[in-house]
Coordinates of C-alpha atoms in Angstrom, one line a residue:
Chain W
M1059 CA 0.0 0.0 0.0
D1060 CA 2.7 2.4 1.0
T1061 CA 4.9 1.5 -2.0
L1062 CA 1.9 2.0 -4.3
L1063 CA 1.1 5.4 -2.8
F1064 CA 4.8 6.3 -3.1
A1065 CA 4.9 5.3 -6.7
L1066 CA 1.7 7.3 -7.4
F1067 CA 2.8 10.5 -5.8
A1068 CA 6.4 10.3 -6.9
G1069 CA 5.0 9.9 -10.4
I1070 CA 2.7 12.9 -10.0
A1071 CA 5.7 14.9 -8.6
I1072 CA 7.9 14.1 -11.7
L1073 CA 5.0 14.7 -14.1
S1074 CA 4.3 18.1 -12.5
A1075 CA 8.0 19.0 -12.7
V1076 CA 8.1 18.1 -16.4
V1077 CA 4.9 20.1 -17.0
M1078 CA 6.4 23.0 -15.1
I1079 CA 9.4 23.1 -17.5
M1080 CA 7.4 22.4 -20.7
Q1081 CA 4.6 25.0 -20.1
R1082 CA 5.1 28.4 -21.8
H1083 CA 2.7 30.3 -19.6
P1084 CA 4.1 31.4 -16.2
V1085 CA 0.8 30.8 -14.4
S1086 CA 0.7 27.1 -15.6
S1087 CA 4.4 26.7 -14.5
A1088 CA 3.7 28.1 -11.1
L1089 CA 0.7 25.8 -10.6
A1090 CA 2.7 22.8 -11.7
L1091 CA 5.3 23.7 -9.1
V1092 CA 2.5 23.8 -6.5
G1093 CA 1.7 20.3 -7.7
V1094 CA 5.3 19.2 -7.1
M1095 CA 5.2 20.6 -3.6
G1096 CA 1.9 19.0 -2.8
S1097 CA 3.1 15.6 -3.9
L1098 CA 6.3 16.1 -1.9
A1099 CA 4.2 16.9 1.1
I1100 CA 2.4 13.6 0.7
L1101 CA 5.8 11.8 0.4
Y1102 CA 6.9 13.3 3.7
L1103 CA 3.6 12.1 5.2
L1104 CA 4.3 8.6 4.0
L1105 CA 7.7 8.8 5.8
G1106 CA 6.0 9.7 9.0
A1107 CA 7.2 13.3 9.0
T1108 CA 3.7 14.8 9.6
F1109 CA 4.9 18.2 10.8
I1110 CA 7.3 18.7 7.8
A1111 CA 4.4 17.7 5.5
A1112 CA 2.1 20.3 7.0
A1113 CA 4.9 23.0 7.0
Q1114 CA 5.6 22.2 3.3
L1115 CA 2.0 22.8 2.4
I1116 CA 1.6 25.9 4.6
V1117 CA 4.9 27.6 3.8
Y1118 CA 5.8 26.6 0.3
A1119 CA 2.4 25.9 -1.4
G1120 CA 0.3 28.2 0.8
A1121 CA 2.5 31.2 1.2
I1122 CA 5.5 31.4 -1.2
M1123 CA 3.8 30.1 -4.3
V1124 CA 0.8 32.3 -3.7
L1125 CA 3.1 35.3 -3.7
F1126 CA 4.7 34.0 -6.9
L1127 CA 1.3 33.7 -8.5
F1128 CA 0.3 37.1 -7.1
V1129 CA 3.3 38.8 -8.8
I1130 CA 2.7 36.9 -12.1
M1131 CA -0.9 38.0 -12.1
L1132 CA -0.1 41.6 -11.0
L1133 CA 2.5 42.0 -13.8
N1134 CA 0.0 40.3 -16.2
A1135 CA 2.8 38.2 -17.7
G1136 CA 1.6 36.5 -20.9
A1137 CA 2.7 33.3 -22.5
E1138 CA 6.3 33.3 -23.8
P1139 CA 6.5 33.1 -27.6
K1140 CA 7.9 29.9 -29.1
P1141 CA 11.5 30.4 -30.1
L1142 CA 11.7 30.5 -33.9
R1143 CA 14.8 28.6 -34.4
Q1144 CA 16.1 25.8 -32.2
S1145 CA 19.5 24.3 -32.7
F1146 CA 19.4 21.0 -34.5
L1147 CA 21.9 19.5 -32.1
A1148 CA 19.9 20.4 -29.1
R1149 CA 16.8 18.8 -30.5
A1150 CA 18.5 15.6 -31.6
L1151 CA 20.7 15.0 -28.6
G1152 CA 19.0 16.8 -25.7
F1153 CA 16.7 14.0 -24.7
P1154 CA 19.2 11.1 -24.9
L1155 CA 21.8 13.1 -23.1
G1156 CA 19.4 14.1 -20.4
I1157 CA 18.5 10.4 -19.8
A1158 CA 22.2 9.6 -19.8
L1159 CA 22.8 12.3 -17.1
I1160 CA 20.1 10.9 -14.9
A1161 CA 21.4 7.4 -15.3
I1162 CA 24.9 8.4 -14.4
L1163 CA 23.8 10.4 -11.4
G1164 CA 21.6 7.5 -10.2
F1165 CA 24.4 5.1 -10.6
L1166 CA 26.9 7.3 -8.7
I1167 CA 24.4 7.9 -5.8
Q1168 CA 23.8 4.2 -5.5
R1169 CA 27.5 3.5 -5.3
T1170 CA 28.1 6.1 -2.6
V1171 CA 25.5 4.5 -0.3
P1172 CA 27.4 2.7 2.5
P1173 CA 26.8 -1.1 2.5
D1174 CA 25.7 -1.2 6.2
S1175 CA 23.0 1.5 5.8
V1176 CA 19.5 0.8 7.1
V1177 CA 16.7 0.6 4.6
V1178 CA 13.8 3.0 5.6
R1179 CA 10.4 1.4 5.4
F1180 CA 7.5 3.8 5.0
A1181 CA 5.3 2.7 7.8
D1182 CA 8.2 2.4 10.3
A1183 CA 9.4 6.0 10.5
K1184 CA 7.7 7.7 13.4
A1185 CA 10.1 10.4 14.5
G1186 CA 8.4 13.3 12.6
S1187 CA 5.8 14.5 15.1
P1188 CA 5.8 18.2 16.1
Q1189 CA 7.1 17.2 19.5
D1190 CA 10.1 15.4 18.1
I1191 CA 10.9 18.2 15.7
G1192 CA 10.6 20.8 18.5
R1193 CA 12.8 18.8 20.8
A1194 CA 15.5 18.3 18.2
L1195 CA 15.4 22.0 17.2
F1196 CA 15.8 23.3 20.7
T1197 CA 18.3 20.8 22.1
Q1198 CA 20.5 19.2 19.5
Y1199 CA 20.3 21.8 16.8
L1200 CA 19.9 24.9 18.9
L1201 CA 22.8 26.9 17.5
P1202 CA 21.9 26.4 13.8
F1203 CA 18.3 27.2 14.7
E1204 CA 19.3 30.5 16.4
V1205 CA 21.7 31.4 13.6
T1206 CA 19.0 30.8 11.0
S1207 CA 16.6 33.0 13.0
V1208 CA 19.1 35.9 13.1
L1209 CA 19.6 35.5 9.4
V1210 CA 15.8 35.6 8.8
L1211 CA 15.6 38.7 11.0
I1212 CA 18.3 40.4 9.0
A1213 CA 16.4 39.6 5.8
I1214 CA 13.2 41.1 7.3
L1215 CA 15.1 44.3 8.2
G1216 CA 16.5 44.4 4.7
A1217 CA 13.1 44.1 3.2
V1218 CA 11.7 46.8 5.4
V1219 CA 14.6 49.2 4.6
L1220 CA 14.1 48.5 0.8
A1221 CA 10.4 48.9 0.9
R1222 CA 10.4 52.1 3.0
K1223 CA 9.3 55.2 1.1
E1224 CA 12.1 57.7 0.6
T1225 CA 11.0 61.1 2.0
Chain F
M174 CA -13.1 -4.6 8.8
N175 CA -14.9 -3.0 11.8
F176 CA -12.7 0.1 11.5
Y177 CA -13.5 0.6 7.8
L178 CA -17.2 0.1 8.4
V179 CA -17.3 2.6 11.3
T180 CA -15.3 5.1 9.3
M181 CA -17.6 4.8 6.3
I182 CA -20.6 5.3 8.5
K183 CA -19.1 8.4 10.1
L184 CA -18.0 9.7 6.7
G185 CA -21.4 9.4 5.3
L186 CA -23.0 11.0 8.3
V187 CA -20.6 13.9 8.5
A188 CA -20.8 14.6 4.8
F189 CA -24.6 14.5 4.8
V190 CA -25.0 16.7 7.9
F191 CA -22.3 19.1 6.8
L192 CA -23.6 19.7 3.3
T193 CA -27.2 20.1 4.6
A194 CA -26.0 22.5 7.2
L195 CA -24.2 24.6 4.6
A196 CA -27.4 24.9 2.6
Y197 CA -29.4 25.8 5.7
L198 CA -26.8 28.3 6.9
Q199 CA -27.8 30.3 3.8
W200 CA -31.4 30.2 4.8
I201 CA -30.6 31.2 8.4
E202 CA -28.4 34.1 7.1
R203 CA -31.2 35.4 4.9
K204 CA -33.7 35.1 7.7
V205 CA -31.5 36.8 10.4
I206 CA -30.5 39.7 8.1
A207 CA -34.1 40.1 7.1
H208 CA -35.2 40.3 10.7
V209 CA -32.4 42.7 11.6
Q210 CA -33.6 45.0 8.8
L211 CA -37.3 44.6 9.8
R212 CA -38.2 42.4 6.8
V213 CA -39.6 38.9 6.7
G214 CA -37.1 37.2 4.5
P215 CA -37.8 34.1 2.4
N216 CA -41.3 32.8 3.3
R217 CA -42.8 31.4 0.1
V218 CA -41.4 27.9 -0.2
G219 CA -42.4 25.7 2.6
P220 CA -43.3 26.9 6.1
H221 CA -41.3 30.1 6.8
G222 CA -39.3 29.4 3.7
L223 CA -37.8 26.3 5.1
L224 CA -37.6 24.6 1.7
Q225 CA -35.8 27.5 0.2
P226 CA -32.4 25.9 0.2
L227 CA -33.7 22.9 -1.6
T228 CA -35.3 25.0 -4.4
D229 CA -32.1 27.1 -4.6
T230 CA -30.1 24.0 -5.1
I231 CA -32.4 22.8 -7.8
K232 CA -32.3 26.2 -9.5
L233 CA -28.5 26.2 -9.5
L234 CA -28.3 22.7 -10.8
T235 CA -30.6 23.3 -13.7
K236 CA -29.4 26.7 -14.6
E237 CA -27.6 27.1 -18.0
D238 CA -23.8 26.6 -17.5
L239 CA -22.4 29.5 -19.4
L240 CA -18.9 29.3 -20.7
P241 CA -17.7 32.8 -21.7
G242 CA -15.6 32.8 -24.8
H243 CA -12.7 34.8 -23.4
V244 CA -11.7 32.7 -20.4
N245 CA -8.7 30.4 -20.0
K246 CA -10.7 27.2 -20.0
F247 CA -8.5 24.9 -17.9
F248 CA -8.0 27.3 -15.0
Y249 CA -11.6 28.5 -15.3
F250 CA -12.8 24.9 -14.6
I251 CA -10.2 24.0 -12.0
A252 CA -10.6 27.1 -9.8
P253 CA -14.1 26.3 -8.3
I254 CA -13.0 22.7 -7.8
L255 CA -9.9 23.8 -5.9
S256 CA -11.8 26.3 -3.9
V257 CA -14.6 23.9 -2.7
S258 CA -12.4 20.9 -2.1
C259 CA -9.9 22.9 0.0
A260 CA -12.9 24.2 2.0
L261 CA -14.5 20.8 2.6
V262 CA -11.3 19.0 3.6
G263 CA -11.2 21.0 6.9
I264 CA -14.1 19.3 8.5
S265 CA -12.3 15.9 8.6
V266 CA -10.0 16.9 11.5
I267 CA -12.6 18.7 13.6
P268 CA -13.9 16.6 16.6
F269 CA -17.6 17.0 17.5
G270 CA -17.5 15.3 20.9
P271 CA -15.6 12.9 23.1
K272 CA -15.1 9.1 22.9
I273 CA -18.5 7.4 22.6
N274 CA -19.8 3.9 22.9
V275 CA -22.5 2.9 20.4
F276 CA -23.7 -0.7 20.7
G277 CA -20.4 -1.8 22.1
V278 CA -18.4 0.0 19.4
E279 CA -16.0 2.6 20.8
T280 CA -15.2 5.4 18.6
Y281 CA -14.4 9.1 18.6
M282 CA -16.9 11.7 17.3
Q283 CA -14.4 12.8 14.7
L284 CA -13.3 11.6 11.3
T285 CA -9.5 11.5 12.0
D286 CA -7.5 12.7 14.9
L287 CA -4.1 13.9 13.5
N288 CA -1.3 15.1 15.6
I289 CA -1.1 18.1 13.2
G290 CA -4.9 18.7 13.1
V291 CA -4.7 22.5 13.5
L292 CA -2.0 22.7 10.8
V293 CA -4.2 20.8 8.4
L294 CA -6.9 23.4 8.8
L295 CA -4.3 26.2 8.2
A296 CA -2.9 24.4 5.1
A297 CA -6.4 23.9 3.7
S298 CA -7.3 27.6 4.1
G299 CA -3.9 28.6 2.7
L300 CA -4.4 26.5 -0.4
G301 CA -8.0 27.8 -0.8
V302 CA -6.4 31.1 -1.9
Y303 CA -5.5 29.4 -5.2
G304 CA -9.1 28.8 -6.1
V305 CA -10.0 32.5 -5.7
A306 CA -6.9 33.9 -7.3
L307 CA -7.1 31.6 -10.3
A308 CA -10.8 32.2 -10.7
G309 CA -10.0 35.9 -10.9
W310 CA -7.2 35.5 -13.3
A311 CA -8.8 32.9 -15.6
S312 CA -11.9 34.9 -16.1
N313 CA -9.8 37.3 -18.1
N314 CA -11.8 40.3 -17.0
K315 CA -10.6 43.3 -15.1
Y316 CA -13.2 43.2 -12.3
S317 CA -12.5 39.5 -11.7
L318 CA -8.7 40.0 -11.8
L319 CA -9.0 42.9 -9.3
G320 CA -11.2 40.8 -7.1
G321 CA -8.8 37.8 -7.3
L322 CA -5.8 40.0 -6.5
R323 CA -7.5 41.7 -3.6
A324 CA -8.6 38.3 -2.2
S325 CA -5.1 36.8 -2.3
A326 CA -3.4 40.0 -0.9
Q327 CA -6.0 40.1 1.9
M328 CA -5.8 36.4 2.7
I329 CA -2.0 36.4 2.8
S330 CA -1.9 39.5 5.1
Y331 CA -4.6 38.3 7.5
E332 CA -3.1 34.8 7.7
L333 CA -0.2 36.3 9.7
P334 CA -2.2 37.6 12.7
L335 CA -4.5 34.6 12.4
S336 CA -1.7 32.1 12.6
L337 CA -0.1 34.0 15.5
A338 CA -3.5 34.1 17.3
I339 CA -3.7 30.3 16.8
A340 CA -0.2 29.8 18.2
I341 CA -1.1 31.5 21.4
P342 CA -3.5 28.9 22.8
L343 CA -1.3 26.2 21.4
L344 CA 1.4 27.4 23.7
V345 CA -1.0 26.9 26.6
Y346 CA -2.4 23.5 25.6
N347 CA 0.9 22.1 24.4
S348 CA -0.6 20.1 21.5
L349 CA -1.6 20.3 17.9
S350 CA -4.2 17.6 18.0
M351 CA -7.7 19.0 18.1
R352 CA -8.9 16.4 20.6
E353 CA -6.0 17.0 23.0
I354 CA -6.6 20.7 22.8
V355 CA -10.2 20.2 24.0
E356 CA -9.1 17.7 26.7
A357 CA -6.7 20.3 28.0
Q358 CA -9.7 22.6 28.7
N359 CA -11.9 19.8 30.1
R360 CA -11.8 20.7 33.8
F361 CA -13.3 23.2 36.2
Q362 CA -11.2 25.8 38.1
F363 CA -12.3 26.5 41.7
G364 CA -15.0 23.9 41.1
F365 CA -17.2 26.0 38.8
I366 CA -15.3 28.2 36.3
P367 CA -14.7 26.1 33.1
A368 CA -11.1 26.0 31.9
W369 CA -12.1 27.2 28.4
G370 CA -9.2 29.1 26.7
I371 CA -10.7 32.5 27.3
F372 CA -11.4 31.7 31.0
Q373 CA -8.2 29.7 31.7
F374 CA -6.2 31.0 34.7
P375 CA -3.7 32.7 34.4
Y376 CA -3.7 33.2 30.6
A377 CA -7.3 34.4 30.3
P378 CA -6.7 38.1 29.4
F379 CA -4.2 37.3 26.7
L380 CA -6.2 34.5 25.3
F381 CA -9.2 36.8 25.2
I382 CA -7.3 39.3 23.1
A383 CA -6.1 36.4 20.9
F384 CA -9.7 35.3 20.5
I385 CA -10.7 38.8 19.3
I386 CA -7.7 38.9 16.9
F387 CA -8.6 35.4 15.7
L388 CA -12.2 36.4 15.0
I389 CA -11.2 39.5 13.1
G390 CA -8.7 37.5 11.1
A391 CA -11.3 34.8 10.4
F392 CA -13.7 37.4 9.0
A393 CA -11.0 38.5 6.6
E394 CA -9.8 35.0 5.8
T395 CA -13.3 34.0 4.7
N396 CA -13.9 37.2 2.7
R397 CA -16.9 38.2 4.7
I398 CA -18.3 41.6 5.5
P399 CA -16.7 43.9 6.7
F400 CA -13.7 42.5 4.8
D401 CA -15.5 41.4 1.6
L402 CA -13.4 43.6 -0.7
P403 CA -12.9 40.8 -3.2
E404 CA -16.5 40.8 -4.1
A405 CA -17.5 44.4 -3.4
E406 CA -20.5 44.6 -5.7
N407 CA -20.5 48.4 -6.0
E408 CA -16.9 48.4 -7.2
L409 CA -16.2 45.1 -8.8
V410 CA -19.7 43.7 -10.0
A411 CA -19.2 40.4 -8.2
G412 CA -15.4 40.2 -7.9
F413 CA -13.7 37.0 -8.7
H414 CA -16.8 35.0 -9.5
T415 CA -18.3 37.5 -11.9
E416 CA -18.0 35.1 -14.9
Y417 CA -19.2 32.0 -13.1
A418 CA -22.8 30.6 -13.3
S419 CA -24.7 27.6 -12.3
M420 CA -22.9 24.9 -10.3
K421 CA -19.5 26.6 -10.6
F422 CA -20.9 29.6 -8.9
A423 CA -22.5 27.4 -6.3
A424 CA -19.1 25.8 -5.6
F425 CA -17.6 29.2 -4.6
F426 CA -20.7 29.8 -2.5
M427 CA -20.4 26.5 -0.8
A428 CA -16.6 27.1 -0.2
E429 CA -17.4 30.4 1.5
Y430 CA -19.9 28.8 3.9
A431 CA -17.7 25.7 4.5
N432 CA -14.8 28.0 5.4
M433 CA -17.0 29.9 7.8
V434 CA -18.1 26.7 9.5
N435 CA -14.6 25.3 9.7
I436 CA -13.1 28.5 11.2
C437 CA -16.0 28.8 13.7
C438 CA -15.4 25.2 14.8
L439 CA -11.7 25.9 15.1
A440 CA -12.4 29.0 17.2
T441 CA -14.7 26.9 19.4
H442 CA -12.0 24.3 20.0
L443 CA -9.2 26.7 20.6
F444 CA -10.8 29.4 22.7
L445 CA -14.2 28.2 23.9
G446 CA -13.4 24.8 25.1
G447 CA -15.0 22.6 22.4
W448 CA -17.8 20.5 24.0
V449 CA -16.9 21.4 27.6
P450 CA -20.1 22.8 29.2
L451 CA -20.3 26.2 30.9
F452 CA -20.8 24.7 34.4
P453 CA -20.1 21.2 35.9
A454 CA -21.8 18.1 34.6
P455 CA -24.9 17.1 36.6
Y456 CA -26.5 20.5 36.1
S457 CA -25.3 21.4 32.6
D458 CA -26.8 18.2 31.3
F459 CA -30.3 19.6 31.8
V460 CA -29.6 22.9 29.8
P461 CA -30.3 21.3 26.4
V462 CA -33.4 19.5 27.7
A463 CA -34.8 22.7 29.2
L464 CA -34.0 24.8 26.1
F465 CA -35.5 22.3 23.6
V466 CA -38.6 21.6 25.7
A467 CA -39.2 25.3 26.3
S468 CA -38.9 26.2 22.6
G469 CA -41.1 23.3 21.7
A470 CA -43.7 24.4 24.2
M471 CA -43.5 27.9 22.8
M472 CA -44.0 26.6 19.3
I473 CA -47.1 24.6 20.3
F474 CA -48.5 27.6 22.1
H475 CA -48.1 29.8 19.0
G476 CA -49.4 27.0 16.8
L477 CA -52.6 26.9 18.8
N478 CA -53.1 30.6 18.3
P479 CA -51.8 30.9 14.7
R480 CA -51.3 34.3 13.0
I481 CA -51.4 32.7 9.6
K482 CA -53.4 29.5 8.8
M483 CA -50.3 27.5 7.8
D484 CA -48.7 28.0 11.2
G485 CA -51.6 26.1 12.8
Y486 CA -50.3 22.9 11.3
T487 CA -46.6 23.3 11.0
L488 CA -45.7 24.9 14.4
P489 CA -47.3 22.2 16.6
A490 CA -45.5 19.5 14.5
F491 CA -42.1 21.3 14.9
G492 CA -42.9 21.8 18.6
V493 CA -43.4 18.1 19.1
V494 CA -40.2 17.4 17.3
F495 CA -38.3 19.8 19.5
I496 CA -39.7 18.4 22.7
G497 CA -38.8 14.9 21.5
L498 CA -35.3 16.2 20.7
G499 CA -35.0 17.7 24.2
L500 CA -36.1 14.4 25.8
A501 CA -33.6 12.5 23.7
H502 CA -30.9 14.4 25.6
M503 CA -32.0 12.4 28.7
A504 CA -32.2 9.0 27.0
P505 CA -29.4 6.7 28.3
V506 CA -27.3 5.9 25.2
L507 CA -28.1 9.1 23.3
K508 CA -27.2 11.3 26.2
D509 CA -23.5 10.7 25.9
I510 CA -23.6 11.6 22.2
L511 CA -26.1 14.5 22.2
V512 CA -25.1 16.5 25.3
P513 CA -21.4 17.2 24.2
L514 CA -22.7 17.7 20.7
F515 CA -25.2 20.3 21.9
W516 CA -22.6 22.3 23.7
F517 CA -20.2 22.2 20.8
L518 CA -22.9 23.2 18.3
A519 CA -24.2 25.9 20.6
K520 CA -20.8 27.6 20.7
A521 CA -20.0 27.1 17.0
G522 CA -23.6 28.2 16.2
F523 CA -23.2 31.4 18.2
L524 CA -20.0 32.3 16.3
L525 CA -21.8 31.7 13.0
F526 CA -24.6 33.9 14.2
L527 CA -22.0 36.5 15.1
Y528 CA -20.8 36.3 11.5
I529 CA -24.3 37.0 10.2
W530 CA -25.0 39.7 12.8
V531 CA -21.8 41.5 11.8
R532 CA -22.8 41.3 8.2
A533 CA -26.2 42.9 8.9
T534 CA -24.5 45.6 11.0
L535 CA -21.2 46.8 9.7
P536 CA -20.3 48.6 6.4
R537 CA -17.3 47.6 4.3
F538 CA -13.8 48.7 5.0
R539 CA -11.8 50.8 2.5
Y540 CA -9.0 48.8 0.9
D541 CA -6.1 50.8 2.4
Q542 CA -7.7 50.8 5.8
L543 CA -8.0 47.0 5.5
M544 CA -4.3 46.6 4.9
D545 CA -3.2 49.1 7.5
F546 CA -5.4 47.4 10.0
A547 CA -3.8 44.0 9.4
W548 CA -0.2 45.2 9.4
I549 CA -0.1 48.1 11.8
Q550 CA -2.6 47.1 14.4
M551 CA -3.4 43.4 14.3
F552 CA 0.1 42.0 13.6
P553 CA 1.9 43.8 16.5
A554 CA -0.9 43.1 18.9
S555 CA -0.9 39.4 18.2
L556 CA 2.9 39.4 18.4
A557 CA 2.9 41.1 21.8
C558 CA 0.2 38.7 23.0
L559 CA 2.3 35.7 21.9
F560 CA 5.4 37.1 23.8
A561 CA 3.3 37.7 27.0
V562 CA 1.9 34.2 26.9
G563 CA 5.3 32.7 26.1
F564 CA 6.8 34.4 29.1
I565 CA 4.0 33.2 31.4
V566 CA 4.4 29.7 30.2
A567 CA 8.1 29.8 30.6
W568 CA 7.9 31.2 34.2
W569 CA 5.0 29.3 35.6
G570 CA 5.8 26.1 33.7
L571 CA 3.3 23.6 32.4

């Protein structure tokens, strides 16, 4: 059941990613990206990382992509025109070379996996509840957490300074 | 097998009741606004217009489904579906009562209890923005586009104070599961004050402010008056759903009401103690009985001296039904189900009434006031509240 769901949503994620690249209209691309994020959230859910799944939906799909879409709609960006001339080489070799790249990458990643590593089964993973994440963030990873929050604070200040009206 | 059977039964029950409630919420809204404005409201179809929702549904189903020539077809079709499905998902994590025992089967009065229940509701409302924004954009019409843009800007802005106001009670209850949130409020302080969020010692004043912020944010999040800028009819015709007709329009309509119901249920659980009654159990169990029997008796009395002829037949019938309902709150098996359900529905229903009441009372905000209000007043207020509650929790411990 878990493997079936994984295959289904991994497939949807890949399909949406392909659609996102192929579409010429920015709104379609943005929505396809939302599809990728949604299926990723479900993959997190299958791994037992419930909090990460919800955060993925709320932050990426619910906030960041809405802003993307908002800007696209506000600028009223239309569909990109089809390029008139495409290089013959790119058309003939692009697809096979892309497949070859993915195959080589997959092969290399599989070789770097240490032989004594544990196989993660979907239903077994349980350490993704909000409590677990909170405990990990505020004990083991306290320093990176605080550094990141300072970084975000600086970014917020920068945004405020940039957005302030010059008087 | 048992689990699947029970889940299917609960699913069917919740879906049926929820969808019917959405249709009747519309009738209640029209009636309440009419009475606020000294009108009668719908009163032609059925006794006191009670069959109006049914006829409205039939009308919307059989209406011609126009497809304007200038729209972006794919997004035009997908927008109402997105909108309504995101709105309907929310009800699946909302509990309606405690653990019950029906004919030996123990189950919770809830579809699923997730340990991220509150976040699921937030995610669903966050994704609901897409439906509105896409509808506005795909309609390819300036009024719709402006409506869609306004809706998304407003929903993003008000999501901030809303989420912070949700985080404040979560600090106190120490859980994200809706059922555990209610269980954390299920006790009585000094023997008689219920530990509802807004009464809970020593957080009560801050939680009350958070409750007010949450309610204001909820009005904006569901695009209701006084924050219904996305469909301000004297500026934007009908806003983002100008080009929609028939069932596609009905889908947006349903989504609005479903969002209202979800957010009222969430407010009930976070701040008003879910199904925890106002005073301790042996006495509070008789409140629904007394209320239903009294209203039933009043209906029978008015039915015996009818002002219009029809009332002579319908009011006594409804009166008998109400008295029966009241007595059902005392029956042995039903009592455990109905009494918590009554308290939950009474609070959620009051909040829904508040929505309608405000709609009948307040005028619409201006757009710049709307944004200033969110960013300059609500956001700092909710942040300060969060800090205060955080300090109290840190000092007093849990």
